[in-house]
C-alpha cells in the first residue's frame, strides 16, 4: 500500500527520494515524508496530503545528505495527518523508520514502551518500531553492528506483515531494510544502493535488483550489501537484471496513465498472444500439436477435475470470465472466490484441483494469504490433494510469482493508474489461453472451433485499435451529458455479466459516482426499483446466446424512464431502435466479446472522471497495491 524509498551513496539523497516517491505515489498518497542524515544530524520533514506538499516544504532547503529514507502513505492506523506521516522516530530522534504493512501487536508493545518512558506522538502502529529499536541500541554508538543487531532484536518482536527502511544518526553509513510479508527490493548502483517497495521507483537508477524474501534483513553501506536472516545468520544472495524500460513508467504525452494504459491494450494483447500461441499448429506438419504453449508441467494437468480461482477487485471480475471460459470451453467445474473471504471460510478441499491466484500487482495481501492458506492446508495429504498453484499476473518478479508453482505472465508490464485497465484485458487473454489449452487437452472443442477462436483472438488487437480510433472522441463527447448524474446501473448477461461489474467498478473508483453492476435478468428481481429518468442504464448487448434477453431487459428499464446506453456491435440495427446512445465495438464472436466490450466502459469512466477534474490516476482512498489484509 504505502511506498518506501531509501538511498545510500554519493548523490544527493533528497532528490532521489522525492523522484522515487513520485513514481510510487500510486501506492498511497495521504501524506509523505523523508528523513536524512548529514553531519551528525537526523532531519525529518513530513507533510499531509500529496507529495507536492512535501516538495514545497523542501524547496528552499539545501540538504546535501547522501543517505535517507522516504515514504508515501496510505493510512491504516491513524488519520492522514502530518503527525501520523512517516518517517517515525524514537524519543530523542536518533532512529527513523518507514513502514509498509501493519504491526499487529503494536498496542501491547506501545504499552510496554510507555511504561519505560517512551513518548508517542502519533496514533500509528509504526511508531513502536523506532522506540523498540532504540531500546536495543548500545549505550554508545561505537558498536559497529549496533544498529543491525538492534533492528534484528526489534523485528523478532513484531507480529504482522511489514517492510521497513531504517536509519540511525549514530550509523550514518548504514541503511537497514527488512522484509516480512510485505514487498521490498534492493537496487544495486555504482557505489550506491537503493531500496523501494516497487521496482518502478528504481528503474531510472538501476536494473540490478534483489528481491528480499520474508524474514530477511539487508544492511546497505557505501561498500556493499549484506543480507541476514532474523536470527542474524548471513545469507548469500545475487541480484537479478530486469528488463523494464524507463518509458513504462512515463505518461508519454497522455494526460493520465490510465488513458495511456487504455491505449496500450492492443500491444499488450498482441504480446501475450505472441508469447503463448504455437505458430503453425494447424499446418500440415503441426497436426496434433497443442495451439497453446503455456509451458506448465504435465503434472499440473494430471487427472484434473476442478479449477479454483482466488482474486480481488478487477482481478476477481477477470476470474469470473475465466470461470465461464474454463467451464464452457473445457467443461471443468470452476469456483471463483474473493481471496479476502476465502482465508477465513475456505471451501472444502477438492481433489485434483488447479488453484489460480490472479493479481495484477502480484502483491495483494488478501490474494497472497488465500493462496498460502490453500497451499498449507494441502501439505501432507494424499497425492490427489496435492497443491497445484498457478499465478496469472503481469508482474513476474512479484511475491505472487515467487510463491506459486507456475505463472502465466500476461505481458501487460507495469500498470500505474490505480484503475486497472490493460492488466484486466491481459488477465482475460491469460484465461482464454488456459481455457483453450485445457479444451484442447480434453478434446472439448472441434479443431474447427478451436481454429475459429484462435483466429478471433488474433484479430482482437486490430479490433481494439479500430475501436479506440473510432469511438474515443464520441465517448468523450457523450460524457458531457452526465455532468450531474449521480447513479448508474450496468447490466450484462452470460460472459458479459462480469463486464457490467467491471464497468461499474471503474466508474465508482475514479469518478465517485454510485454505480452497480447486475446480471440483466436480475434487474426485475429488485434493482429495477432504483430506476427513473435520473438513473442511466448501460447494457452490454453483444450478439449471441443472450442478446435478445439483454435487449428485452433493457426495454424493461426503458419502460421505467431510464436513459439507455448500449454497448453493441457495429451496424446493429435492432439495438439502434432500443438504446438512446450507442457505444460501438467491432463485430466479434460472443465468447471473445468481453475484450472489446470493456473498452468503451473504461473510456466512459475515464472521460467522466477527467471532465469532473478528478485525479484519475490517484483516486481518493485507493492504492494500487493493497498490501494489507
Ligand atoms: O493487484 P490486484 O489485481 O490483486 O488488485 C486487486 C484489486 O485491489 C484491484 O483490482 C482494484 O479493484 C483495482 N483498483 C481495480 O481497478
Short mmCIF file of C-alpha atoms in Angstrom, two decimals, residues 91-575:
data_model
loop_
_atom_site.label_atom_id
_atom_site.label_comp_id
_atom_site.label_asym_id
_atom_site.label_seq_id
_atom_site.Cartn_x
_atom_site.Cartn_y
_atom_site.Cartn_z
CA UNK A 91 12.26 9.60 21.81
CA UNK A 92 15.40 11.55 21.02
CA UNK A 93 15.00 11.45 17.25
CA UNK A 94 18.06 9.29 16.62
CA UNK A 95 16.37 6.44 14.76
CA UNK A 96 13.95 6.94 11.85
CA UNK A 97 11.72 4.26 10.35
CA UNK A 98 9.35 4.00 7.42
CA UNK A 99 6.98 1.07 7.17
CA UNK A 100 4.63 -0.57 4.72
CA UNK A 101 2.36 -3.06 6.48
CA UNK A 102 0.73 -3.46 9.86
CA UNK A 103 2.33 -4.31 13.19
CA UNK A 104 -0.47 -6.34 14.74
CA UNK A 105 0.87 -6.41 18.30
CA UNK A 106 1.61 -2.68 18.39
CA UNK A 107 -0.78 -1.97 21.27
CA UNK A 108 0.99 -4.24 23.74
CA UNK A 109 4.42 -3.03 22.58
CA UNK A 110 3.29 0.56 22.91
CA UNK A 111 2.12 -0.01 26.49
CA UNK A 112 5.39 -1.74 27.35
CA UNK A 113 7.42 1.13 25.86
CA UNK A 114 5.30 3.84 27.50
CA UNK A 115 5.93 2.14 30.85
CA UNK A 116 9.66 2.51 30.12
CA UNK A 117 9.28 6.24 29.50
CA UNK A 118 8.84 6.39 25.73
CA UNK A 119 6.65 9.21 24.49
CA UNK A 120 4.45 8.57 21.49
CA UNK A 121 3.48 11.35 19.10
CA UNK A 122 1.26 9.54 16.63
CA UNK A 123 -1.60 7.06 16.51
CA UNK A 124 0.25 4.76 14.13
CA UNK A 125 1.37 1.19 14.65
CA UNK A 126 4.71 2.10 13.03
CA UNK A 127 5.87 4.40 15.80
CA UNK A 128 6.57 1.47 18.13
CA UNK A 129 9.36 0.33 15.81
CA UNK A 130 11.89 3.18 16.27
CA UNK A 131 11.19 3.18 20.02
CA UNK A 132 11.77 -0.55 20.21
CA UNK A 133 14.97 -0.32 18.17
CA UNK A 134 16.29 2.41 20.43
CA UNK A 135 15.72 0.10 23.43
CA UNK A 136 18.16 -2.37 21.89
CA UNK A 137 20.83 0.09 20.71
CA UNK A 138 24.13 0.01 22.61
CA UNK A 139 24.61 2.95 25.04
CA UNK A 140 27.43 4.33 22.92
CA UNK A 141 27.08 4.21 19.17
CA UNK A 142 30.54 2.63 18.90
CA UNK A 143 29.44 -0.95 18.30
CA UNK A 144 29.75 -1.29 14.53
CA UNK A 145 26.91 -3.84 14.39
CA UNK A 146 24.81 -1.86 16.84
CA UNK A 147 22.02 -0.76 14.51
CA UNK A 148 21.81 -4.10 12.71
CA UNK A 149 21.67 -6.01 16.00
CA UNK A 150 19.07 -3.68 17.46
CA UNK A 151 16.87 -3.95 14.36
CA UNK A 152 17.22 -7.74 14.39
CA UNK A 153 16.09 -7.90 18.02
CA UNK A 154 13.24 -5.49 17.40
CA UNK A 155 11.82 -7.21 14.31
CA UNK A 156 11.78 -10.52 16.15
CA UNK A 157 9.25 -8.95 18.49
CA UNK A 158 6.94 -7.64 15.79
CA UNK A 159 3.89 -9.57 14.64
CA UNK A 160 2.16 -8.89 11.37
CA UNK A 161 3.27 -8.08 7.85
CA UNK A 162 5.80 -5.32 7.35
CA UNK A 163 8.54 -3.93 5.14
CA UNK A 164 10.88 -1.40 6.77
CA UNK A 165 13.68 1.01 5.94
CA UNK A 166 15.65 2.36 8.89
CA UNK A 167 18.44 4.84 9.52
CA UNK A 168 20.16 5.83 12.77
CA UNK A 169 22.06 9.04 13.45
CA UNK A 170 24.99 7.18 15.04
CA UNK A 171 25.23 4.93 11.97
CA UNK A 172 25.42 7.43 9.10
CA UNK A 173 26.79 4.85 6.68
CA UNK A 174 24.04 2.26 7.10
CA UNK A 175 20.62 1.82 5.65
CA UNK A 176 18.79 -1.20 7.09
CA UNK A 177 15.97 -2.81 5.15
CA UNK A 178 13.62 -5.52 6.44
CA UNK A 179 11.02 -7.70 4.79
CA UNK A 180 8.31 -9.76 6.49
CA UNK A 181 5.28 -10.48 4.29
CA UNK A 182 5.31 -7.07 2.59
CA UNK A 183 7.32 -6.40 -0.54
CA UNK A 184 10.63 -4.54 -0.61
CA UNK A 185 13.54 -4.68 -3.02
CA UNK A 186 17.18 -3.60 -3.06
CA UNK A 187 18.71 -1.81 -6.06
CA UNK A 188 22.44 -2.06 -6.79
CA UNK A 189 24.09 1.00 -8.37
CA UNK A 190 27.73 2.10 -8.82
CA UNK A 191 28.88 2.78 -5.27
CA UNK A 192 25.29 3.33 -4.22
CA UNK A 193 22.31 1.28 -3.05
CA UNK A 194 18.60 1.83 -3.08
CA UNK A 195 15.60 0.18 -1.56
CA UNK A 196 11.99 0.54 -2.64
CA UNK A 197 8.67 -1.14 -2.27
CA UNK A 198 8.35 -1.44 -6.03
CA UNK A 199 10.73 -1.61 -8.95
CA UNK A 200 9.03 1.41 -10.56
CA UNK A 201 10.90 3.69 -8.16
CA UNK A 202 14.29 2.35 -9.19
CA UNK A 203 14.01 1.93 -12.95
CA UNK A 204 15.72 5.29 -13.71
CA UNK A 205 18.68 4.39 -11.46
CA UNK A 206 19.39 0.70 -11.83
CA UNK A 207 18.10 -2.53 -13.28
CA UNK A 208 20.13 -4.74 -10.90
CA UNK A 209 17.55 -5.73 -8.31
CA UNK A 210 17.47 -8.10 -5.37
CA UNK A 211 14.07 -9.16 -4.08
CA UNK A 212 14.29 -9.56 -0.32
CA UNK A 213 12.41 -12.59 0.95
CA UNK A 214 10.33 -12.87 4.10
CA UNK A 215 12.42 -12.91 7.23
CA UNK A 216 15.40 -11.14 5.63
CA UNK A 217 17.30 -8.03 6.70
CA UNK A 218 19.68 -6.10 4.43
CA UNK A 219 22.42 -3.80 5.65
CA UNK A 220 23.37 -1.39 2.87
CA UNK A 221 26.57 0.65 3.20
CA UNK A 222 28.56 2.53 0.54
CA UNK A 223 30.81 -0.55 0.42
CA UNK A 224 28.22 -3.25 -0.17
CA UNK A 225 25.02 -5.04 0.69
CA UNK A 226 24.87 -7.75 3.34
CA UNK A 227 21.80 -9.91 3.81
CA UNK A 228 20.90 -11.67 7.06
CA UNK A 229 18.02 -13.73 8.36
CA UNK A 230 16.09 -12.78 11.51
CA UNK A 231 18.46 -14.94 13.57
CA UNK A 232 21.44 -12.90 12.39
CA UNK A 233 22.83 -15.54 10.04
CA UNK A 234 24.48 -14.09 6.91
CA UNK A 235 22.91 -15.21 3.62
CA UNK A 236 24.27 -15.32 0.08
CA UNK A 237 22.08 -13.58 -2.47
CA UNK A 238 22.59 -12.36 -6.04
CA UNK A 239 20.67 -9.55 -7.76
CA UNK A 240 18.76 -10.09 -10.99
CA UNK A 241 18.89 -7.81 -14.01
CA UNK A 242 15.42 -6.62 -15.01
CA UNK A 243 14.49 -5.56 -18.49
CA UNK A 244 11.79 -2.99 -17.67
CA UNK A 245 12.21 0.13 -19.77
CA UNK A 246 12.14 3.63 -18.36
CA UNK A 247 9.26 4.57 -20.64
CA UNK A 248 6.89 2.11 -18.95
CA UNK A 249 6.53 4.49 -16.05
CA UNK A 250 6.24 7.70 -18.09
CA UNK A 251 2.98 9.17 -19.39
CA UNK A 252 4.38 9.62 -22.92
CA UNK A 253 2.24 12.60 -23.75
CA UNK A 254 -1.04 11.22 -22.40
CA UNK A 255 -2.85 13.33 -19.83
CA UNK A 256 -3.13 10.42 -17.41
CA UNK A 257 -1.55 7.00 -17.00
CA UNK A 258 -5.00 5.46 -17.21
CA UNK A 259 -5.57 6.85 -20.71
CA UNK A 260 -2.12 5.71 -21.79
CA UNK A 261 -2.78 2.24 -20.40
CA UNK A 262 -6.16 2.01 -22.16
CA UNK A 263 -4.33 2.75 -25.41
CA UNK A 264 -1.64 0.17 -24.67
CA UNK A 265 -4.18 -2.65 -24.78
CA UNK A 266 -3.73 -3.65 -28.44
CA UNK A 267 0.01 -4.15 -27.90
CA UNK A 268 -0.48 -5.97 -24.62
CA UNK A 269 -2.96 -8.42 -26.15
CA UNK A 270 -0.67 -8.91 -29.17
CA UNK A 271 2.36 -9.60 -26.98
CA UNK A 272 0.53 -12.04 -24.76
CA UNK A 273 -0.79 -13.97 -27.76
CA UNK A 274 2.64 -13.96 -29.44
CA UNK A 275 4.14 -15.37 -26.27
CA UNK A 276 1.77 -18.29 -25.84
CA UNK A 277 0.35 -19.21 -29.26
CA UNK A 278 2.11 -22.03 -31.06
CA UNK A 279 2.88 -20.92 -34.62
CA UNK A 280 1.93 -23.36 -37.34
CA UNK A 281 -0.11 -25.60 -35.05
CA UNK A 282 -2.79 -26.04 -37.70
CA UNK A 283 -0.41 -26.59 -40.63
CA UNK A 284 0.08 -29.99 -42.22
CA UNK A 285 3.15 -30.63 -40.02
CA UNK A 286 1.51 -29.22 -36.97
CA UNK A 287 -1.35 -31.73 -36.87
CA UNK A 288 -1.92 -32.90 -33.30
CA UNK A 289 0.04 -30.01 -31.87
CA UNK A 290 -1.47 -28.06 -28.98
CA UNK A 291 -2.04 -24.49 -30.24
CA UNK A 292 -1.25 -23.09 -26.80
CA UNK A 293 2.16 -23.31 -25.17
CA UNK A 294 1.80 -22.20 -21.57
CA UNK A 295 4.80 -24.28 -20.54
CA UNK A 296 3.07 -25.72 -17.48
CA UNK A 297 4.37 -29.11 -16.32
CA UNK A 298 2.33 -32.16 -17.34
CA UNK A 299 1.79 -32.97 -13.64
CA UNK A 300 -0.42 -29.89 -13.46
CA UNK A 301 -2.96 -31.44 -15.80
CA UNK A 302 -2.91 -35.00 -14.38
CA UNK A 303 -6.46 -36.27 -13.63
CA UNK A 304 -7.62 -32.66 -13.44
CA UNK A 305 -11.14 -32.40 -12.02
CA UNK A 306 -11.58 -28.83 -10.74
CA UNK A 307 -10.24 -25.32 -11.04
CA UNK A 308 -10.46 -22.85 -8.19
CA UNK A 309 -9.67 -19.15 -8.63
CA UNK A 310 -8.83 -16.61 -5.91
CA UNK A 311 -8.65 -12.88 -6.56
CA UNK A 312 -9.88 -9.42 -5.56
CA UNK A 313 -11.44 -6.42 -7.30
CA UNK A 314 -10.95 -6.21 -11.03
CA UNK A 315 -8.89 -9.41 -10.98
CA UNK A 316 -11.94 -11.12 -9.46
CA UNK A 317 -14.03 -9.87 -12.38
CA UNK A 318 -11.47 -11.30 -14.80
CA UNK A 319 -11.69 -14.57 -12.85
CA UNK A 320 -15.48 -14.72 -13.33
CA UNK A 321 -14.88 -14.60 -17.07
CA UNK A 322 -12.14 -17.20 -16.59
CA UNK A 323 -14.68 -19.48 -14.91
CA UNK A 324 -17.10 -19.03 -17.80
CA UNK A 325 -14.39 -19.92 -20.31
CA UNK A 326 -12.98 -22.92 -18.44
CA UNK A 327 -16.43 -24.36 -17.84
CA UNK A 328 -17.89 -23.63 -21.27
CA UNK A 329 -14.85 -24.45 -23.39
CA UNK A 330 -13.10 -27.15 -21.38
CA UNK A 331 -16.00 -28.47 -19.30
CA UNK A 332 -14.11 -28.29 -15.98
CA UNK A 333 -16.12 -27.18 -12.91
CA UNK A 334 -14.58 -23.95 -11.65
CA UNK A 335 -15.03 -22.00 -8.42
CA UNK A 336 -14.21 -18.30 -8.09
CA UNK A 337 -13.81 -16.85 -4.62
CA UNK A 338 -12.94 -13.49 -3.18
CA UNK A 339 -9.47 -14.01 -1.77
CA UNK A 340 -10.37 -11.77 1.16
CA UNK A 341 -13.18 -14.17 2.14
CA UNK A 342 -11.50 -17.46 1.32
CA UNK A 343 -8.90 -17.30 4.07
CA UNK A 344 -11.49 -17.27 6.80
CA UNK A 345 -14.07 -19.52 5.14
CA UNK A 346 -12.26 -21.77 2.69
CA UNK A 347 -14.40 -24.11 0.62
CA UNK A 348 -13.88 -27.83 1.28
CA UNK A 349 -10.64 -29.24 -0.17
CA UNK A 350 -11.24 -30.60 -3.65
CA UNK A 351 -9.15 -33.34 -5.25
CA UNK A 352 -7.13 -32.90 -8.46
CA UNK A 353 -7.54 -29.16 -8.48
CA UNK A 354 -5.57 -26.35 -10.02
CA UNK A 355 -5.77 -23.24 -7.82
CA UNK A 356 -5.17 -19.96 -9.60
CA UNK A 357 -4.24 -16.67 -7.93
CA UNK A 358 -4.98 -13.70 -10.19
CA UNK A 359 -3.43 -10.34 -9.38
CA UNK A 360 -2.01 -7.51 -11.44
CA UNK A 361 0.31 -6.27 -8.73
CA UNK A 362 1.30 -9.73 -7.54
CA UNK A 363 1.33 -8.17 -4.07
CA UNK A 364 -2.31 -8.09 -2.92
CA UNK A 365 -2.15 -9.31 0.68
CA UNK A 366 -5.59 -10.93 0.58
CA UNK A 367 -4.74 -12.94 -2.51
CA UNK A 368 -1.33 -13.99 -1.23
CA UNK A 369 -2.80 -15.02 2.14
CA UNK A 370 -5.58 -17.03 0.50
CA UNK A 371 -3.04 -18.87 -1.65
CA UNK A 372 -0.87 -19.58 1.40
CA UNK A 373 -3.93 -21.00 3.16
CA UNK A 374 -4.67 -23.21 0.20
CA UNK A 375 -1.06 -24.36 -0.10
CA UNK A 376 -0.61 -25.25 3.57
CA UNK A 377 -3.91 -26.99 4.12
CA UNK A 378 -2.90 -29.49 1.43
CA UNK A 379 0.53 -30.31 2.88
CA UNK A 380 0.82 -33.99 3.85
CA UNK A 381 -2.46 -35.03 2.16
CA UNK A 382 -2.59 -37.88 -0.34
CA UNK A 383 -1.35 -37.17 -3.85
CA UNK A 384 -4.70 -36.35 -5.44
CA UNK A 385 -5.00 -33.42 -3.00
CA UNK A 386 -1.52 -32.02 -3.61
CA UNK A 387 -1.40 -28.27 -4.26
CA UNK A 388 -1.02 -27.16 -7.88
CA UNK A 389 -0.87 -23.40 -7.70
CA UNK A 390 -0.79 -21.15 -10.75
CA UNK A 391 -0.46 -17.37 -10.80
CA UNK A 392 -1.85 -15.10 -13.51
CA UNK A 393 -0.06 -11.78 -13.30
CA UNK A 394 1.74 -9.09 -15.26
CA UNK A 395 4.46 -8.87 -12.58
CA UNK A 396 6.68 -11.93 -13.00
CA UNK A 397 9.06 -10.62 -10.33
CA UNK A 398 6.36 -10.18 -7.68
CA UNK A 399 5.74 -12.00 -4.40
CA UNK A 400 2.94 -13.97 -6.07
CA UNK A 401 5.27 -15.18 -8.80
CA UNK A 402 7.76 -16.35 -6.20
CA UNK A 403 5.22 -18.21 -4.09
CA UNK A 404 3.29 -20.14 -6.75
CA UNK A 405 4.41 -23.21 -8.69
CA UNK A 406 3.92 -21.67 -12.12
CA UNK A 407 2.78 -18.41 -13.65
CA UNK A 408 1.17 -17.15 -16.80
CA UNK A 409 2.87 -13.80 -17.38
CA UNK A 410 0.20 -11.75 -19.09
CA UNK A 411 2.85 -9.41 -20.53
CA UNK A 412 0.97 -6.24 -19.55
CA UNK A 413 4.04 -4.84 -17.75
CA UNK A 414 3.75 -2.25 -15.02
CA UNK A 415 0.37 -0.55 -14.64
CA UNK A 416 0.48 2.80 -12.84
CA UNK A 417 -3.10 4.10 -12.96
CA UNK A 418 -4.93 2.88 -9.86
CA UNK A 419 -7.89 1.79 -12.00
CA UNK A 420 -6.89 -1.45 -13.70
CA UNK A 421 -7.36 -1.45 -17.47
CA UNK A 422 -4.65 -3.12 -19.54
CA UNK A 423 -3.91 -5.59 -16.74
CA UNK A 424 -7.56 -6.70 -16.87
CA UNK A 425 -7.64 -7.37 -20.62
CA UNK A 426 -4.30 -9.16 -20.29
CA UNK A 427 -5.68 -11.37 -17.50
CA UNK A 428 -8.60 -12.19 -19.77
CA UNK A 429 -6.21 -13.23 -22.53
CA UNK A 430 -4.43 -15.42 -19.96
CA UNK A 431 -7.76 -17.12 -19.23
CA UNK A 432 -8.63 -17.57 -22.92
CA UNK A 433 -5.29 -19.29 -23.44
CA UNK A 434 -5.67 -21.50 -20.39
CA UNK A 435 -9.25 -22.46 -21.29
CA UNK A 436 -8.23 -23.30 -24.86
CA UNK A 437 -5.24 -25.27 -23.63
CA UNK A 438 -7.50 -27.31 -21.33
CA UNK A 439 -10.14 -27.67 -24.04
CA UNK A 440 -7.56 -28.97 -26.50
CA UNK A 441 -6.19 -31.48 -23.99
CA UNK A 442 -9.70 -32.76 -23.18
CA UNK A 443 -10.81 -32.69 -26.80
CA UNK A 444 -13.57 -30.38 -25.61
CA UNK A 445 -13.75 -28.42 -28.88
CA UNK A 446 -13.61 -29.38 -32.52
CA UNK A 447 -10.42 -28.37 -34.29
CA UNK A 448 -12.51 -26.11 -36.48
CA UNK A 449 -13.96 -24.24 -33.47
CA UNK A 450 -10.51 -24.06 -31.90
CA UNK A 451 -9.14 -22.53 -35.06
CA UNK A 452 -12.02 -20.07 -35.25
CA UNK A 453 -11.41 -18.92 -31.69
CA UNK A 454 -7.68 -18.60 -32.17
CA UNK A 455 -8.18 -16.57 -35.34
CA UNK A 456 -10.69 -14.47 -33.40
CA UNK A 457 -8.14 -13.86 -30.65
CA UNK A 458 -5.52 -12.85 -33.20
CA UNK A 459 -7.93 -10.32 -34.70
CA UNK A 460 -8.52 -8.61 -31.32
CA UNK A 461 -5.52 -6.23 -31.22
CA UNK A 462 -6.53 -4.72 -34.58
CA UNK A 463 -10.15 -4.52 -33.47
CA UNK A 464 -9.19 -2.72 -30.26
CA UNK A 465 -7.20 -0.25 -32.35
CA UNK A 466 -10.21 0.34 -34.61
CA UNK A 467 -12.42 0.80 -31.55
CA UNK A 468 -10.07 3.29 -29.92
CA UNK A 469 -9.68 5.26 -33.13
CA UNK A 470 -13.37 5.26 -33.97
CA UNK A 471 -15.01 5.65 -30.56
CA UNK A 472 -12.72 7.61 -28.27
CA UNK A 473 -13.94 11.03 -29.44
CA UNK A 474 -17.66 10.23 -29.43
CA UNK A 475 -17.43 8.67 -25.97
CA UNK A 476 -15.63 11.75 -24.68
CA UNK A 477 -18.38 13.95 -26.14
CA UNK A 478 -21.11 11.77 -24.65
CA UNK A 479 -19.78 12.32 -21.13
CA UNK A 480 -20.96 15.97 -21.28
CA UNK A 481 -24.44 14.63 -20.81
CA UNK A 482 -23.65 13.12 -17.43
CA UNK A 483 -22.37 16.19 -15.62
CA UNK A 484 -24.93 15.85 -12.84
CA UNK A 485 -25.60 12.14 -12.90
CA UNK A 486 -25.23 10.51 -9.51
CA UNK A 487 -26.11 6.87 -10.17
CA UNK A 488 -25.51 4.42 -13.00
CA UNK A 489 -26.66 0.84 -13.46
CA UNK A 490 -24.64 -1.55 -15.66
CA UNK A 491 -26.18 -4.77 -16.90
CA UNK A 492 -24.89 -7.72 -18.88
CA UNK A 493 -25.58 -11.43 -19.15
CA UNK A 494 -23.54 -14.56 -19.61
CA UNK A 495 -19.92 -13.84 -20.34
CA UNK A 496 -20.61 -10.10 -20.28
CA UNK A 497 -22.12 -10.01 -16.80
CA UNK A 498 -18.64 -9.57 -15.23
CA UNK A 499 -18.08 -6.70 -17.69
CA UNK A 500 -21.12 -4.98 -16.15
CA UNK A 501 -19.46 -5.39 -12.74
CA UNK A 502 -16.18 -4.09 -14.09
CA UNK A 503 -17.82 -1.10 -15.81
CA UNK A 504 -19.50 -0.16 -12.53
CA UNK A 505 -16.29 -0.58 -10.52
CA UNK A 506 -14.28 1.59 -12.93
CA UNK A 507 -16.84 4.37 -12.71
CA UNK A 508 -17.08 4.21 -8.90
CA UNK A 509 -13.33 4.16 -8.38
CA UNK A 510 -12.37 7.20 -10.37
CA UNK A 511 -15.49 9.36 -10.63
CA UNK A 512 -17.00 8.62 -7.17
CA UNK A 513 -20.37 8.16 -8.88
CA UNK A 514 -22.52 5.45 -7.37
CA UNK A 515 -22.74 2.56 -9.82
CA UNK A 516 -23.92 -1.04 -9.65
CA UNK A 517 -23.45 -3.95 -12.00
CA UNK A 518 -26.13 -6.65 -12.30
CA UNK A 519 -26.90 -9.64 -14.47
CA UNK A 520 -29.50 -8.10 -16.79
CA UNK A 521 -32.04 -10.78 -15.89
CA UNK A 522 -31.80 -9.86 -12.20
CA UNK A 523 -32.88 -6.27 -12.74
CA UNK A 524 -36.55 -7.19 -12.39
CA UNK A 525 -35.85 -9.03 -9.13
CA UNK A 526 -35.18 -5.84 -7.19
CA UNK A 527 -32.80 -3.23 -8.63
CA UNK A 528 -35.42 -2.06 -11.13
CA UNK A 529 -36.95 -0.19 -8.16
CA UNK A 530 -33.98 2.21 -8.37
CA UNK A 531 -34.72 3.29 -11.91
CA UNK A 532 -36.12 6.62 -13.04
CA UNK A 533 -35.17 9.28 -15.55
CA UNK A 534 -32.14 10.26 -13.48
CA UNK A 535 -30.51 6.82 -13.48
CA UNK A 536 -28.92 5.82 -16.79
CA UNK A 537 -28.69 2.10 -17.55
CA UNK A 538 -25.78 0.79 -19.61
CA UNK A 539 -26.44 -2.60 -21.17
CA UNK A 540 -23.83 -4.78 -22.83
CA UNK A 541 -25.66 -6.35 -25.75
CA UNK A 542 -23.31 -8.50 -27.80
CA UNK A 543 -24.78 -10.77 -30.49
CA UNK A 544 -25.06 -14.34 -29.26
CA UNK A 545 -26.98 -16.57 -26.89
CA UNK A 546 -28.26 -13.88 -24.55
CA UNK A 547 -28.54 -10.94 -26.94
CA UNK A 548 -32.35 -10.97 -27.23
CA UNK A 549 -32.72 -11.37 -23.50
CA UNK A 550 -30.48 -8.40 -22.81
CA UNK A 551 -32.48 -6.26 -25.23
CA UNK A 552 -35.74 -7.17 -23.55
CA UNK A 553 -34.27 -6.49 -20.09
CA UNK A 554 -33.13 -3.13 -21.45
CA UNK A 555 -36.66 -2.43 -22.68
CA UNK A 556 -37.93 -3.10 -19.16
CA UNK A 557 -35.60 -0.39 -17.90
CA UNK A 558 -36.69 1.97 -20.67
CA UNK A 559 -40.30 1.48 -19.65
CA UNK A 560 -39.28 2.94 -16.26
CA UNK A 561 -37.95 6.10 -17.98
CA UNK A 562 -34.30 5.14 -17.62
CA UNK A 563 -31.96 6.57 -20.21
CA UNK A 564 -30.48 3.58 -22.04
CA UNK A 565 -26.95 3.25 -23.33
CA UNK A 566 -25.94 0.12 -25.21
CA UNK A 567 -22.54 -1.39 -25.84
CA UNK A 568 -23.28 -3.03 -29.16
CA UNK A 569 -21.52 -4.23 -32.30
CA UNK A 570 -21.17 -2.04 -35.40
CA UNK A 571 -24.28 -1.89 -37.61
CA UNK A 572 -26.61 -3.40 -35.03
CA UNK A 573 -29.90 -2.01 -36.34
CA UNK A 574 -32.13 -3.60 -33.71
CA UNK A 575 -30.07 -2.01 -30.95
#
